[in-house]
């Protein structure tokens, strides 16, 4: 998933000016490894902390500040989730292959100071590992992450799928064949969880597809492919929404989260399950035989 999005330019991610509600997130922070244990809040926080630092100017040895209220994804759950996410991100190891073949491992989040959560207008002061800054200073591949969309997702798998597709959405080629295990790693599915494809499809793929197709600026379709009797690959395709679809997505973002799952479950599903397709064909064939009889 590392094909350059902008081969015609030498612009670095840091040369870009992020908008208030749109993060320009480096591929190195999207294609992370070891993020299986990261929660929905943790995955959002990675993007929010990066975006805030990008706006303040990324530089080695620099501290960044962000108001705690800007990190709260749910006004009803208090500040304990922020502390949990900060601790989780300090434990997250980013693994990057360097051009000379070496492997570099760095913490995503370095040392930080957190105000008393009960303090009015509390602030988090944080930093990044200098070796991470060295990597990001040369980053030339990025994804445009719409923060209202990011904050609207209810699944951590939706966040990972959306950000990976946002990184690819500028490519002329809009289809990829991905080994199933690579897809699981891309979405950060826990080892051993949803081992059967049917369970993965039900609990990870379909819910993530529904949310991305309902809220993002692009649609995505996933088709499973078998080797023998086992699903071994997935074909992922994506395309920009039409004007009417964009309007529908914008309207959904303005609605309350309560009832969203029911609303988007009523939209067209872009993911196909080979098992249910086979069952439908079998039922249709039996019905045809019965009618002939």
Coordinates of C-alpha atoms in Angstrom, one line a residue:
X1 CA 0.0 0.0 0.0
X2 CA 3.0 2.3 -0.3
X3 CA 2.7 3.5 -3.9
X4 CA 3.4 7.3 -4.2
X5 CA 0.3 9.4 -4.5
X6 CA 2.1 12.4 -6.0
X7 CA 4.9 11.1 -8.3
X8 CA 4.9 14.3 -10.3
X9 CA 5.8 16.5 -7.3
X10 CA 8.6 16.8 -4.8
X11 CA 6.4 18.5 -2.2
X12 CA 6.9 17.2 1.3
X13 CA 3.9 16.6 3.6
X14 CA 5.4 19.4 5.8
X15 CA 5.3 21.8 2.9
X16 CA 1.5 21.6 2.9
X17 CA -0.7 24.0 4.8
X18 CA -3.4 22.0 6.7
X19 CA -6.9 23.4 6.9
X20 CA -8.6 23.7 10.2
X21 CA -10.9 20.7 9.7
X22 CA -8.6 18.7 7.3
X23 CA -5.4 17.0 8.4
X24 CA -2.7 16.2 5.9
X25 CA -1.5 12.9 7.5
X26 CA 1.8 11.3 6.4
X27 CA 1.6 7.8 5.1
X28 CA 4.1 6.8 7.8
X29 CA 1.5 7.6 10.4
X30 CA -1.3 5.8 8.5
X31 CA 0.5 2.6 7.7
X32 CA 1.5 1.9 11.3
X33 CA 2.1 -1.5 12.7
X34 CA 1.4 -2.8 16.1
X35 CA -1.9 -0.9 16.4
X36 CA -4.2 -3.8 16.9
X37 CA -4.7 -2.9 20.6
X38 CA -5.4 0.8 19.9
X39 CA -9.0 1.8 20.5
X40 CA -11.3 4.0 18.5
X41 CA -10.2 7.0 20.7
X42 CA -6.5 6.1 20.4
X43 CA -6.7 6.0 16.6
X44 CA -8.5 9.3 16.4
X45 CA -6.0 10.9 18.9
X46 CA -3.0 10.0 16.6
X47 CA -4.5 12.1 13.8
X48 CA -5.6 15.0 16.1
X49 CA -2.1 15.2 17.8
X50 CA -0.4 15.1 14.4
X51 CA -2.7 17.7 12.9
X52 CA -2.2 20.1 15.8
X53 CA 1.6 19.7 15.6
X54 CA 1.5 20.3 11.8
X55 CA -0.4 23.5 12.3
X56 CA 2.1 24.7 14.9
X57 CA 5.1 23.8 12.8
X58 CA 6.9 20.4 13.1
X59 CA 10.5 20.6 14.2
X60 CA 12.9 18.4 16.1
X61 CA 12.9 19.0 19.9
X62 CA 9.8 21.1 19.8
X63 CA 6.9 20.8 22.3
X64 CA 3.3 21.2 21.1
X65 CA 0.2 22.2 23.1
X66 CA -3.4 21.3 22.6
X67 CA -6.4 21.9 24.7
X68 CA -7.9 18.8 26.3
X69 CA -11.3 19.7 25.0
X70 CA -10.0 19.4 21.5
X71 CA -9.1 15.7 22.2
X72 CA -12.5 14.7 23.6
X73 CA -14.4 12.6 21.1
X74 CA -17.4 12.2 23.4
X75 CA -18.5 15.0 25.8
X76 CA -20.2 12.4 28.0
X77 CA -17.2 10.3 28.9
X78 CA -14.9 12.8 30.6
X79 CA -11.1 13.0 30.4
X80 CA -10.1 9.6 31.5
X81 CA -10.2 8.4 27.9
X82 CA -7.7 11.1 27.0
X83 CA -5.3 9.8 29.6
X84 CA -5.8 6.2 28.5
X85 CA -5.1 7.2 24.8
X86 CA -2.0 9.1 25.7
X87 CA -0.6 6.1 27.6
X88 CA -1.5 3.7 24.8
X89 CA 0.2 5.9 22.2
X90 CA 3.4 6.2 24.2
X91 CA 3.5 2.4 24.0
X92 CA 2.8 2.3 20.3
X93 CA 5.9 1.4 18.2
X94 CA 6.1 2.7 14.7
X95 CA 8.2 0.5 12.4
X96 CA 9.5 2.1 9.2
X97 CA 11.8 0.6 6.5
X98 CA 14.4 3.1 5.6
X99 CA 15.7 3.6 2.0
X100 CA 19.0 2.0 2.9
X101 CA 17.3 -1.2 4.1
X102 CA 17.5 -0.5 7.8
X103 CA 14.5 -0.8 10.1
X104 CA 13.7 2.1 12.4
X105 CA 11.5 1.7 15.5
X106 CA 10.2 4.8 17.3
X107 CA 7.5 5.7 19.8
X108 CA 4.7 7.6 18.3
X109 CA 4.3 9.9 21.3
X110 CA 7.2 11.1 23.4
X111 CA 7.3 12.8 26.8
X112 CA 4.3 14.9 27.7
X113 CA 2.7 17.0 30.5
X114 CA -1.0 16.7 31.2
X115 CA -2.9 19.4 33.2
X116 CA -5.3 18.3 35.9
X117 CA -8.4 17.2 34.0
X118 CA -10.6 19.3 36.4
X119 CA -8.7 22.5 35.5
X120 CA -10.6 24.9 33.3
X121 CA -9.1 24.9 29.8
X122 CA -6.6 22.2 30.6
X123 CA -3.8 21.6 28.2
X124 CA -1.6 18.7 27.0
X125 CA 2.0 19.6 26.2
X126 CA 3.6 16.8 24.1
X127 CA 6.6 16.0 21.9
X128 CA 7.6 13.5 19.2
X129 CA 10.7 11.2 19.1
X130 CA 13.5 12.9 17.2
X131 CA 13.9 9.8 14.9
X132 CA 10.2 10.1 14.1
X133 CA 10.6 13.7 13.1
X134 CA 13.5 12.7 10.8
X135 CA 11.2 10.3 9.0
X136 CA 8.3 12.8 8.8
X137 CA 10.5 15.6 7.5
X138 CA 11.1 13.6 4.3
X139 CA 7.5 12.3 4.0
X140 CA 6.0 12.8 0.5
X141 CA 2.9 10.7 0.7
X142 CA -0.1 11.7 2.6
X143 CA -3.8 11.3 3.0
X144 CA -6.4 14.1 3.4
X145 CA -8.3 13.3 6.6
X146 CA -11.6 15.2 7.1
X147 CA -11.8 15.6 10.9
X148 CA -15.6 15.8 11.1
X149 CA -15.7 12.4 9.3
X150 CA -13.0 11.0 11.5
X151 CA -14.8 12.0 14.7
X152 CA -18.2 10.6 13.3
X153 CA -17.0 7.0 13.0
X154 CA -18.1 4.6 15.7
X155 CA -15.7 1.8 14.8
X156 CA -11.9 1.8 15.1
X157 CA -11.8 -0.4 11.9
X158 CA -13.7 2.4 10.1
X159 CA -11.0 4.9 11.1
X160 CA -8.2 2.7 9.8
X161 CA -10.0 1.8 6.5
X162 CA -10.9 5.5 5.9
X163 CA -7.4 6.8 6.5
X164 CA -5.8 4.1 4.3
X165 CA -8.2 4.9 1.5
X166 CA -7.8 8.6 1.9
X167 CA -4.1 8.1 1.2
X168 CA -4.9 6.2 -2.0
X169 CA -7.9 8.3 -3.2
X170 CA -5.6 10.5 -5.4
X171 CA -4.3 7.5 -7.4
X172 CA -5.4 7.0 -11.0
X173 CA -5.6 3.3 -10.4
X174 CA -8.5 2.8 -8.0
X175 CA -8.5 -0.9 -7.4
X176 CA -6.2 -3.1 -5.3
X177 CA -5.8 -6.8 -4.6
X178 CA -4.8 -7.3 -1.0
X179 CA -4.0 -10.6 0.7
X180 CA -6.4 -11.2 3.5
X181 CA -3.8 -11.2 6.2
X182 CA -2.4 -7.9 5.0
X183 CA -5.9 -6.4 5.1
X184 CA -6.3 -7.6 8.7
X185 CA -3.0 -5.9 9.6
X186 CA -4.0 -2.7 7.7
X187 CA -7.2 -2.4 9.7
X188 CA -5.5 -3.4 13.0
X189 CA -7.6 -6.5 13.6
X190 CA -6.4 -8.3 16.7
X191 CA -4.4 -11.5 16.2
X192 CA -6.8 -14.5 16.4
X193 CA -9.9 -12.4 16.5
X194 CA -12.5 -13.1 13.8
X195 CA -10.3 -15.8 12.4
X196 CA -13.1 -17.1 10.0
X197 CA -13.9 -14.9 7.1
X198 CA -17.6 -14.9 7.8
X199 CA -17.0 -13.4 11.3
X200 CA -14.5 -10.9 9.9
X201 CA -16.9 -9.9 7.2
X202 CA -19.8 -9.5 9.7
X203 CA -18.0 -7.7 12.5
X204 CA -15.3 -5.7 10.7
X205 CA -15.7 -5.4 6.9
X206 CA -19.4 -4.7 6.6
X207 CA -19.7 -2.2 9.5
X208 CA -16.6 -0.3 8.3
X209 CA -17.9 -0.2 4.7
X210 CA -21.2 1.1 5.7
X211 CA -19.7 3.9 7.8
X212 CA -17.2 4.9 5.1
X213 CA -19.8 4.9 2.3
X214 CA -22.2 6.9 4.5
X215 CA -19.8 9.6 5.7
X216 CA -16.7 9.9 3.5
X217 CA -16.1 11.8 0.3
X218 CA -15.6 8.5 -1.6
X219 CA -17.3 5.1 -1.8
X220 CA -15.5 1.7 -1.4
X221 CA -16.4 -1.8 -2.5
X222 CA -14.8 -5.0 -1.3
X223 CA -15.0 -8.4 -3.0
X224 CA -13.5 -11.6 -1.5
X225 CA -11.6 -14.1 -3.6
X226 CA -11.0 -17.7 -2.8
X227 CA -8.0 -20.0 -3.2
X228 CA -9.6 -23.4 -3.0
X229 CA -12.2 -23.2 -0.4
X230 CA -10.6 -20.4 1.6
X231 CA -10.9 -16.6 1.1
X232 CA -7.3 -15.5 0.7
X233 CA -7.5 -12.1 -1.1
X234 CA -9.8 -9.1 -1.2
X235 CA -10.3 -6.8 -4.1
X236 CA -10.8 -3.2 -2.9
X237 CA -12.0 -0.5 -5.3
X238 CA -12.9 3.1 -4.5
X239 CA -14.3 6.1 -6.3
X240 CA -15.4 9.7 -5.6
X241 CA -19.0 10.3 -4.6
X242 CA -21.4 12.1 -6.9
X243 CA -22.7 15.5 -5.9
X244 CA -25.9 14.0 -4.6
X245 CA -24.0 11.4 -2.6
X246 CA -21.7 14.1 -1.1
X247 CA -24.8 16.1 -0.1
X248 CA -26.2 13.0 1.6
X249 CA -23.0 12.4 3.5
X250 CA -22.8 16.0 4.6
X251 CA -26.4 15.8 5.9
X252 CA -25.6 12.6 7.8
X253 CA -22.6 14.3 9.5
X254 CA -25.0 17.0 10.7
X255 CA -27.3 14.6 12.3
X256 CA -26.9 13.2 15.9
X257 CA -25.0 9.9 16.3
X258 CA -28.0 8.4 18.0
X259 CA -29.8 6.4 15.4
X260 CA -27.0 6.6 12.8
X261 CA -26.4 2.9 12.7
X262 CA -30.0 2.2 11.8
X263 CA -30.0 5.0 9.2
X264 CA -26.9 3.9 7.4
X265 CA -27.9 0.2 7.6
X266 CA -30.7 1.2 5.3
X267 CA -28.3 2.5 2.6
X268 CA -26.9 0.4 -0.2
X269 CA -24.2 -2.0 0.9
X270 CA -21.1 -2.1 -1.2
X271 CA -19.6 -5.2 0.3
X272 CA -20.4 -8.6 -1.1
X273 CA -20.2 -11.8 0.9
X274 CA -19.4 -14.8 -1.3
X275 CA -21.3 -17.1 1.1
X276 CA -24.5 -15.2 1.1
X277 CA -24.3 -14.8 -2.7
X278 CA -23.9 -18.5 -3.2
X279 CA -26.9 -19.1 -0.9
X280 CA -29.0 -16.7 -2.9
X281 CA -28.1 -18.4 -6.1
X282 CA -29.0 -21.8 -4.7
X283 CA -32.4 -20.5 -3.5
X284 CA -33.1 -19.0 -6.9
X285 CA -32.2 -22.3 -8.6
X286 CA -34.4 -24.3 -6.3
X287 CA -37.3 -21.8 -6.9
X288 CA -36.8 -22.2 -10.6
X289 CA -37.0 -26.0 -10.4
X290 CA -40.1 -25.8 -8.2
X291 CA -41.8 -23.4 -10.7
X292 CA -41.0 -25.7 -13.6
X293 CA -42.5 -28.6 -11.7

